[in-house]
PDB file of N, CA and C in Angstrom:
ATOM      1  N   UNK A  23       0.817  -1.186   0.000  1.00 86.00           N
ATOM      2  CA  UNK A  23       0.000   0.000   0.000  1.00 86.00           C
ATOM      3  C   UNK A  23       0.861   1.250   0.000  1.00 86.00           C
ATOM      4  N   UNK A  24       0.369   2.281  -0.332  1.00 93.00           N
ATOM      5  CA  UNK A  24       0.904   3.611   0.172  1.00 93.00           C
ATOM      6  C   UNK A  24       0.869   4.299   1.087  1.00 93.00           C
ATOM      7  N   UNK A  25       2.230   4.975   1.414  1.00 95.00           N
ATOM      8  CA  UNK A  25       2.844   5.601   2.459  1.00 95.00           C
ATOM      9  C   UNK A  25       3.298   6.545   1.893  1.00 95.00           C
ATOM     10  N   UNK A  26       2.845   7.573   3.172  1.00 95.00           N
ATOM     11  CA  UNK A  26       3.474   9.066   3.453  1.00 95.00           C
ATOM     12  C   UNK A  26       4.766   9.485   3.836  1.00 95.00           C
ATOM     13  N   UNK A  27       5.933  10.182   3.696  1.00 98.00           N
ATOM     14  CA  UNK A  27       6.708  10.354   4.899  1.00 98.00           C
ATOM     15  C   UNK A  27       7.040  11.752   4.787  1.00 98.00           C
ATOM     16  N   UNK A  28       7.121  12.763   5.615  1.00 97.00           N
ATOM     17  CA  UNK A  28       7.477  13.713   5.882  1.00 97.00           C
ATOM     18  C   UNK A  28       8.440  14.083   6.797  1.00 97.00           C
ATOM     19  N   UNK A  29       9.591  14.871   6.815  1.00 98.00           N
ATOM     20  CA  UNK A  29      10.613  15.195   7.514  1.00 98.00           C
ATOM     21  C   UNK A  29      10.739  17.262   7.135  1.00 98.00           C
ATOM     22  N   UNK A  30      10.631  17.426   9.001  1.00 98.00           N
ATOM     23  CA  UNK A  30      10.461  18.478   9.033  1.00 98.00           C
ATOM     24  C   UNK A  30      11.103  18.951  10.035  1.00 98.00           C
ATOM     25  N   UNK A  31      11.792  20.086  10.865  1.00 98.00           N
ATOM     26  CA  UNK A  31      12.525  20.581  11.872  1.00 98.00           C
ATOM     27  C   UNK A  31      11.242  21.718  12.273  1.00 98.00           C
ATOM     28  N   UNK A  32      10.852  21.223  13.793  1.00 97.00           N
ATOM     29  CA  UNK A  32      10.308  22.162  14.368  1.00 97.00           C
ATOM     30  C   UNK A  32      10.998  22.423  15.810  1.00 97.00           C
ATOM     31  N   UNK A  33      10.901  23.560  15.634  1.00 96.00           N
ATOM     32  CA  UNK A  33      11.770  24.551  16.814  1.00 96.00           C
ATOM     33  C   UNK A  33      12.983  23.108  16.857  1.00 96.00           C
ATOM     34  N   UNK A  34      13.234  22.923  18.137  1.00 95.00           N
ATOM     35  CA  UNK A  34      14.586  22.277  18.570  1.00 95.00           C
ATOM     36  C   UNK A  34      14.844  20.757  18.247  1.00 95.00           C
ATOM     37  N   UNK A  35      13.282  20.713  17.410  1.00 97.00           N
ATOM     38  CA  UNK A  35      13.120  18.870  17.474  1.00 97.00           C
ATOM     39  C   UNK A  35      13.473  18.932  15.619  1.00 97.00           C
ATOM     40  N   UNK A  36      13.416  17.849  15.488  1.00 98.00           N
ATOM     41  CA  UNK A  36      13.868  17.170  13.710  1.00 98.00           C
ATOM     42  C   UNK A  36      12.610  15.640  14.097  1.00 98.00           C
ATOM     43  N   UNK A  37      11.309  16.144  13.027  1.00 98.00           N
ATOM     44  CA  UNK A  37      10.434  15.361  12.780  1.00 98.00           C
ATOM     45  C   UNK A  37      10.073  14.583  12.071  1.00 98.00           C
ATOM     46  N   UNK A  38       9.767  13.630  12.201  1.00 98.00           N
ATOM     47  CA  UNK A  38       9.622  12.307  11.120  1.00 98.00           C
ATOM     48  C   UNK A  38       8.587  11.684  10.861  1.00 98.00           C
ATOM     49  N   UNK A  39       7.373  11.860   9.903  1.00 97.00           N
ATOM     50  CA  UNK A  39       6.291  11.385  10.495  1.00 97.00           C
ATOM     51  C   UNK A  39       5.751  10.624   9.111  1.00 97.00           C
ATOM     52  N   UNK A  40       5.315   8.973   9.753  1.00 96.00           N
ATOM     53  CA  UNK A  40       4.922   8.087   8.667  1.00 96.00           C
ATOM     54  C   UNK A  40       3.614   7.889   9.052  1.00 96.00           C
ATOM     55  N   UNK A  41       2.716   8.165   7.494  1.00 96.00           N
ATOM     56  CA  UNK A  41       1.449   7.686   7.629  1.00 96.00           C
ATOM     57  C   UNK A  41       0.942   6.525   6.608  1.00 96.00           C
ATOM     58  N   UNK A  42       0.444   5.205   6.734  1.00 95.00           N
ATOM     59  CA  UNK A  42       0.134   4.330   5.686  1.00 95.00           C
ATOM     60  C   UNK A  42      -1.347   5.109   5.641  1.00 95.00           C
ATOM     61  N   UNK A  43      -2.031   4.337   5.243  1.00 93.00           N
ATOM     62  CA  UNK A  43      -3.743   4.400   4.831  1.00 93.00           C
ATOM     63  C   UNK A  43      -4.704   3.342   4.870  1.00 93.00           C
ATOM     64  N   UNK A  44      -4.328   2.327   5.985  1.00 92.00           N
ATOM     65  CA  UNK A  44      -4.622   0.929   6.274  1.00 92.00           C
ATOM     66  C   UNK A  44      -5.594   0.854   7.871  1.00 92.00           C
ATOM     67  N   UNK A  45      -6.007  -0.074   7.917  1.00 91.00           N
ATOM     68  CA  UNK A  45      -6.496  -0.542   8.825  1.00 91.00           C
ATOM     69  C   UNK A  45      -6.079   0.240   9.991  1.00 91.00           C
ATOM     70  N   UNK A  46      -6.700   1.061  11.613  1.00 89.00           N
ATOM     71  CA  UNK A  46      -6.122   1.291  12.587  1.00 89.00           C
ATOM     72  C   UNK A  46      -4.894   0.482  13.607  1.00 89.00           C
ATOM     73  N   UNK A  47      -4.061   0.959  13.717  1.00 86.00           N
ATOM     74  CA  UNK A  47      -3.516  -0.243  14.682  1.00 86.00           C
ATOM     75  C   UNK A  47      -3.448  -0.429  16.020  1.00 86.00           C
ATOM     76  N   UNK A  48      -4.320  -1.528  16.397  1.00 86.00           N
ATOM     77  CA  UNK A  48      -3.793  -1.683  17.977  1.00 86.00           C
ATOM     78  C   UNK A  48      -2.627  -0.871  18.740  1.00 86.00           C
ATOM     79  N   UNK A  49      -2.275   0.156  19.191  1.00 79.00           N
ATOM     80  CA  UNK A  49      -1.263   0.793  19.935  1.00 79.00           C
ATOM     81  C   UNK A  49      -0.606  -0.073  21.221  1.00 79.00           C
ATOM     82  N   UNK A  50      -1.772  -0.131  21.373  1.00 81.00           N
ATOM     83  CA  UNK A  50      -0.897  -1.484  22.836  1.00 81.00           C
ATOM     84  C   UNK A  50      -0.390  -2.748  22.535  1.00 81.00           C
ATOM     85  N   UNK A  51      -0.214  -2.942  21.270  1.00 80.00           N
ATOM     86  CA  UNK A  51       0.044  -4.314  21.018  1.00 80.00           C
ATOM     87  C   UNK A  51       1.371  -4.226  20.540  1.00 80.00           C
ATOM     88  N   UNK A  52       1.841  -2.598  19.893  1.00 75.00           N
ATOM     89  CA  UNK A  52       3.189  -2.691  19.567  1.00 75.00           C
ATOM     90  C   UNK A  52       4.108  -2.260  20.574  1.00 75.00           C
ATOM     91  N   UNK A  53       4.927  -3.206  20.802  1.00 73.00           N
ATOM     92  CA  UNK A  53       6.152  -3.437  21.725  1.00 73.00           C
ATOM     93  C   UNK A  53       7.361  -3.988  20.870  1.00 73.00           C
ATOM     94  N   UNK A  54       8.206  -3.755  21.592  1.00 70.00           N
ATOM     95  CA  UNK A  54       9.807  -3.987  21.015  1.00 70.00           C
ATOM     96  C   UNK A  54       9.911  -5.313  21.856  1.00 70.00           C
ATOM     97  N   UNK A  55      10.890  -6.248  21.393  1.00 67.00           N
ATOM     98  CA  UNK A  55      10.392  -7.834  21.954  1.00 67.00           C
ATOM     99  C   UNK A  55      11.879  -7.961  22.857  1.00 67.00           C
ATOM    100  N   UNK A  56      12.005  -8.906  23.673  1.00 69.00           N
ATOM    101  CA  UNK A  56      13.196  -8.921  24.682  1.00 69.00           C
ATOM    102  C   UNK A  56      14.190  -9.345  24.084  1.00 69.00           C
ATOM    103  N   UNK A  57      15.025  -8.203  24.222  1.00 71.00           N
ATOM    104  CA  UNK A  57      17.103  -8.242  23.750  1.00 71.00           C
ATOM    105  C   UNK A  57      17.687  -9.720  24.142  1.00 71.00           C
ATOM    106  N   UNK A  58      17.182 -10.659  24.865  1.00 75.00           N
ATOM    107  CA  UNK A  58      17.489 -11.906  25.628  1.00 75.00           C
ATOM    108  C   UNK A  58      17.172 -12.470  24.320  1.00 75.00           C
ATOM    109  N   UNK A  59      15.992 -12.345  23.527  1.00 72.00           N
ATOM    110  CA  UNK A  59      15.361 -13.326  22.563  1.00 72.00           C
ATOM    111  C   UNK A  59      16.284 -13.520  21.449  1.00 72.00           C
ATOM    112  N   UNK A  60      17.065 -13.691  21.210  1.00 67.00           N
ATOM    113  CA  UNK A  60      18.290 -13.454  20.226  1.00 67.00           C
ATOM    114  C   UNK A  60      17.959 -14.434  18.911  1.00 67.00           C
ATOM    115  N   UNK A  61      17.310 -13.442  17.935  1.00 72.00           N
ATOM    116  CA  UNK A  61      16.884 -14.856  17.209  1.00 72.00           C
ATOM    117  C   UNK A  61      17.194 -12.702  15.365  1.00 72.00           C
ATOM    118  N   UNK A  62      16.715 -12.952  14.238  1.00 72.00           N
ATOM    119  CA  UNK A  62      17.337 -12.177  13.408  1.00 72.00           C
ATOM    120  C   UNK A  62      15.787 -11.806  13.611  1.00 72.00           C
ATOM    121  N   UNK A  63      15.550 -10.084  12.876  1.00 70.00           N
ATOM    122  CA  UNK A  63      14.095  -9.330  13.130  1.00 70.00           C
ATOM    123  C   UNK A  63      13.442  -8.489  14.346  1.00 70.00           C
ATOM    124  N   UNK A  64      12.614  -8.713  14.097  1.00 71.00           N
ATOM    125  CA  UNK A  64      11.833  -7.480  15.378  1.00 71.00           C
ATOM    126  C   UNK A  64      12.401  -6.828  15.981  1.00 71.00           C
ATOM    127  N   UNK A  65      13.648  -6.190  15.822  1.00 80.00           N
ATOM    128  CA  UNK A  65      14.172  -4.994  16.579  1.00 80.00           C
ATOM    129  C   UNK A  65      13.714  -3.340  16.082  1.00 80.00           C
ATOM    130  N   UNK A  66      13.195  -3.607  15.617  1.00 85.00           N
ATOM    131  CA  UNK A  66      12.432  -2.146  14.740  1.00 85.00           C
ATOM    132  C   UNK A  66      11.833  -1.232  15.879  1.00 85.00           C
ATOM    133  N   UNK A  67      11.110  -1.713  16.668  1.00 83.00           N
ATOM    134  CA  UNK A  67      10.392  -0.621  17.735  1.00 83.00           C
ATOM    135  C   UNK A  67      11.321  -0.716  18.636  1.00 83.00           C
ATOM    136  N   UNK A  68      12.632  -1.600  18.976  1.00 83.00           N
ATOM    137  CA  UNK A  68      13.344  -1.627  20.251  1.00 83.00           C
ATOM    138  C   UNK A  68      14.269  -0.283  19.780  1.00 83.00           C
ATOM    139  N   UNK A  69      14.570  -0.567  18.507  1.00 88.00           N
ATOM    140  CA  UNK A  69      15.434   0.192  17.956  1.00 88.00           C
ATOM    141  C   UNK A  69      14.878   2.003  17.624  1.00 88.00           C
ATOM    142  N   UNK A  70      13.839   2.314  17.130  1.00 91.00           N
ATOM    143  CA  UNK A  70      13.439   3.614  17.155  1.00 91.00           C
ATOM    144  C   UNK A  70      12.954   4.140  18.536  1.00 91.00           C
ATOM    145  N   UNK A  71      12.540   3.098  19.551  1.00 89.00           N
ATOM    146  CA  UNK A  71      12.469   3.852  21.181  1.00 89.00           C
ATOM    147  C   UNK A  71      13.697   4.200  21.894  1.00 89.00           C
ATOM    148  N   UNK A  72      15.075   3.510  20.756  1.00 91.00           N
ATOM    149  CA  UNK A  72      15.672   3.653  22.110  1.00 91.00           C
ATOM    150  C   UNK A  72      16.988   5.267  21.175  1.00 91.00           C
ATOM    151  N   UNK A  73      16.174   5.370  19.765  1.00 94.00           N
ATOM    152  CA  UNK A  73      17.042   6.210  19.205  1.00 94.00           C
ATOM    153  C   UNK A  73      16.244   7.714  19.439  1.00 94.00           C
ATOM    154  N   UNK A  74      14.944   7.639  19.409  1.00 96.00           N
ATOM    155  CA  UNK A  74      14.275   8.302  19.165  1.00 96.00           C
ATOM    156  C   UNK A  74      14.140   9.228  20.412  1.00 96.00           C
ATOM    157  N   UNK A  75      13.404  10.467  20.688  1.00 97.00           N
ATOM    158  CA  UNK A  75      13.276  10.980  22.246  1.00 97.00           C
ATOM    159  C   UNK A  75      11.622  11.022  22.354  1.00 97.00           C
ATOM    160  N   UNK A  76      11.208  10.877  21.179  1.00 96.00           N
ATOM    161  CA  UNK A  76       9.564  10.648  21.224  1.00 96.00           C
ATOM    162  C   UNK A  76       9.321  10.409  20.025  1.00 96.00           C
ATOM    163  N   UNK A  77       8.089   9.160  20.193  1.00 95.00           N
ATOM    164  CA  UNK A  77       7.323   8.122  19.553  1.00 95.00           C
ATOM    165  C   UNK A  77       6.059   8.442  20.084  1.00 95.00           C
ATOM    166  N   UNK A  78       5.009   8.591  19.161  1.00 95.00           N
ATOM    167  CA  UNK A  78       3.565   8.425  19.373  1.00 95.00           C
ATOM    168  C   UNK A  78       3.046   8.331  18.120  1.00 95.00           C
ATOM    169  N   UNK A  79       1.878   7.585  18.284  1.00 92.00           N
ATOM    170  CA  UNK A  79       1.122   7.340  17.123  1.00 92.00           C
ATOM    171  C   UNK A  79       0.019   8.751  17.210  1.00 92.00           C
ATOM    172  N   UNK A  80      -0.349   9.685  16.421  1.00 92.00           N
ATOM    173  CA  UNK A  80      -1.185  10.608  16.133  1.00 92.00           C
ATOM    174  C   UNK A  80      -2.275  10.152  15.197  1.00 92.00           C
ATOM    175  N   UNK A  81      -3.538  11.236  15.535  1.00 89.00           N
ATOM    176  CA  UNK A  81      -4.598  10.847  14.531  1.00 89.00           C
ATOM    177  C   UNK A  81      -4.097  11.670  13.297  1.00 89.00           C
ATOM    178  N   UNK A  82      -4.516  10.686  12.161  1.00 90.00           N
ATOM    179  CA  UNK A  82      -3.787  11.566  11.040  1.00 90.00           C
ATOM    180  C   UNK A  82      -4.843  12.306  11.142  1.00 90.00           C
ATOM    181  N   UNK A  83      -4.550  13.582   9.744  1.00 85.00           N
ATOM    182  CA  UNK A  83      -5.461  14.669   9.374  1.00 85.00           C
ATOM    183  C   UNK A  83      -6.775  14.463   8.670  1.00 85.00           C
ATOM    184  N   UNK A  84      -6.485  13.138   7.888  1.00 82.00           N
ATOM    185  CA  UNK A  84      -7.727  13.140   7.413  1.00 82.00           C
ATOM    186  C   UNK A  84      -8.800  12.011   8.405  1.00 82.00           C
ATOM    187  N   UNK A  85      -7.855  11.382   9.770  1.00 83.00           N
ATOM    188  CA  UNK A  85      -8.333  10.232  10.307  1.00 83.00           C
ATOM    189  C   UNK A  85      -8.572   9.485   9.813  1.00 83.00           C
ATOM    190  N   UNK A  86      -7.893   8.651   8.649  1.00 88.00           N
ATOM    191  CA  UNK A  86      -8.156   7.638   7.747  1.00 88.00           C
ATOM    192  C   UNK A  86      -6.227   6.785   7.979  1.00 88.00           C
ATOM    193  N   UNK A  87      -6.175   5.542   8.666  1.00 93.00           N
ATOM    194  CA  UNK A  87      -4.964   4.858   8.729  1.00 93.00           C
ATOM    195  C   UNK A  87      -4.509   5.541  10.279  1.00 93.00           C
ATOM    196  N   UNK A  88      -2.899   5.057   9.537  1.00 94.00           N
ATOM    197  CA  UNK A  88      -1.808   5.407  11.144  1.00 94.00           C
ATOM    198  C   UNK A  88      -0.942   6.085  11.036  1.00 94.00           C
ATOM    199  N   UNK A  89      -0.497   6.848  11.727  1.00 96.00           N
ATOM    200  CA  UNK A  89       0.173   8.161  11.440  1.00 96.00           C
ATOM    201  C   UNK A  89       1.515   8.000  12.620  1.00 96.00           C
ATOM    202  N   UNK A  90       2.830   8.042  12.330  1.00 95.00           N
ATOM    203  CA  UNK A  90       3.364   7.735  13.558  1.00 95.00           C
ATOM    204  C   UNK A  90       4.591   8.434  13.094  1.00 95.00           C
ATOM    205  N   UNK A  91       4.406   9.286  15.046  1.00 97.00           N
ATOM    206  CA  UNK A  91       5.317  10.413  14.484  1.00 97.00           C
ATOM    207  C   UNK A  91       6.568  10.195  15.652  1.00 97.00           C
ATOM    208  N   UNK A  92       7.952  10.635  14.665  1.00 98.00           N
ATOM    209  CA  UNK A  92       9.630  10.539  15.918  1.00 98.00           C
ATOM    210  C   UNK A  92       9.924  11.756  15.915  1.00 98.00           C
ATOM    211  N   UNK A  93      10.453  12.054  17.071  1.00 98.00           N
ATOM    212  CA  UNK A  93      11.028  13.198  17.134  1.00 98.00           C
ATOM    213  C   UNK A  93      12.346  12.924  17.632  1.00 98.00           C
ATOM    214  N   UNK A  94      13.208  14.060  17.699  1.00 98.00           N
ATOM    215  CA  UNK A  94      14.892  13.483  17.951  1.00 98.00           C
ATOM    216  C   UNK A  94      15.082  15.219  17.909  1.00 98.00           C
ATOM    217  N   UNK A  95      15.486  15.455  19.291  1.00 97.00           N
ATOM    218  CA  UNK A  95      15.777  16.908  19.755  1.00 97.00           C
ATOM    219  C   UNK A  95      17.436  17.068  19.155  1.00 97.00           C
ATOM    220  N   UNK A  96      17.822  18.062  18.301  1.00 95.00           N
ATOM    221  CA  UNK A  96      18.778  18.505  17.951  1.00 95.00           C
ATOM    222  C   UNK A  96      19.566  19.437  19.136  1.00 95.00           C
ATOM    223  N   UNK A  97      20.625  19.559  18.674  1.00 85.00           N
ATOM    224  CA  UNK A  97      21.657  19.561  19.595  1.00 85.00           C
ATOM    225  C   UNK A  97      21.502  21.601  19.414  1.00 85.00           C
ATOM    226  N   UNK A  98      21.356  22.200  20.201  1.00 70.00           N
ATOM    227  CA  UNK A  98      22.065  23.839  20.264  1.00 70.00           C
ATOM    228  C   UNK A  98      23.096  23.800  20.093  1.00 70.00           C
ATOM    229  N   UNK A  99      23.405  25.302  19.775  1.00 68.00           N
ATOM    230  CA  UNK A  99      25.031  25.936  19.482  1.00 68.00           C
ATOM    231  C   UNK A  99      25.678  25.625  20.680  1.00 68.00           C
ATOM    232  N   UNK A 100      25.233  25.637  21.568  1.00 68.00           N
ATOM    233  CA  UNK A 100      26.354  25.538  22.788  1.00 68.00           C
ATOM    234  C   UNK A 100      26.501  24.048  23.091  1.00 68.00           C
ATOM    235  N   UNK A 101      26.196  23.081  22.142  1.00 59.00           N
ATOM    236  CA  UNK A 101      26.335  21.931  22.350  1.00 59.00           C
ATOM    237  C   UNK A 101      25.350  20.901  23.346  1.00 59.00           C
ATOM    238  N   UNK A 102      24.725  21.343  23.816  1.00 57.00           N
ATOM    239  CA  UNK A 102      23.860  20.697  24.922  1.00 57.00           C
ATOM    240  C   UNK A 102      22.528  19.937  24.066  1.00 57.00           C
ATOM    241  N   UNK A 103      22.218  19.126  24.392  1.00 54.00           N
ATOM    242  CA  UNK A 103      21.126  18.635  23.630  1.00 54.00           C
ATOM    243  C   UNK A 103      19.533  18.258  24.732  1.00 54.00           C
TER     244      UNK A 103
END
């Protein structure tokens, strides 16, 4: 199916936001699976929670699918992030 992606810098954050046009998705059902489980795959949500500084799924604009937006706070001139 088709997907959206948009990348945008607001104020201090750098935004990333994917929308398909599919079915709603369960929110509580996506989890990142245990680092112990050592097997190849599903590191995708372990991996954007632990890069990311915020993850949430938003209602898209037209409320049609899933809209899921990262944010990742950029660093100031004085270096501090």
């Amino acid at each position: 199916g088709e997907i959206a992606v948009e990348l945008r810098r607001d104020g201090e954050d750098f935004v990333v936001e994917l929308q398909d046009f599919a079915a709603p998705v369960d929110t509580g059902r996506v989890k990142g699976r245990d680092l112990d489980d050592i097997k190849p795959g599903g590191l995708g949500v372990h991996l954007i929670r632990e890069i990311m500084d915020d993850v949430q799924f938003v209602t898209p604009p037209a409320g049609v699918g899933n809209l899921l937006q990262l944010r990742k706070r950029l660093q100031t001139k004085a270096g501090a992030s």
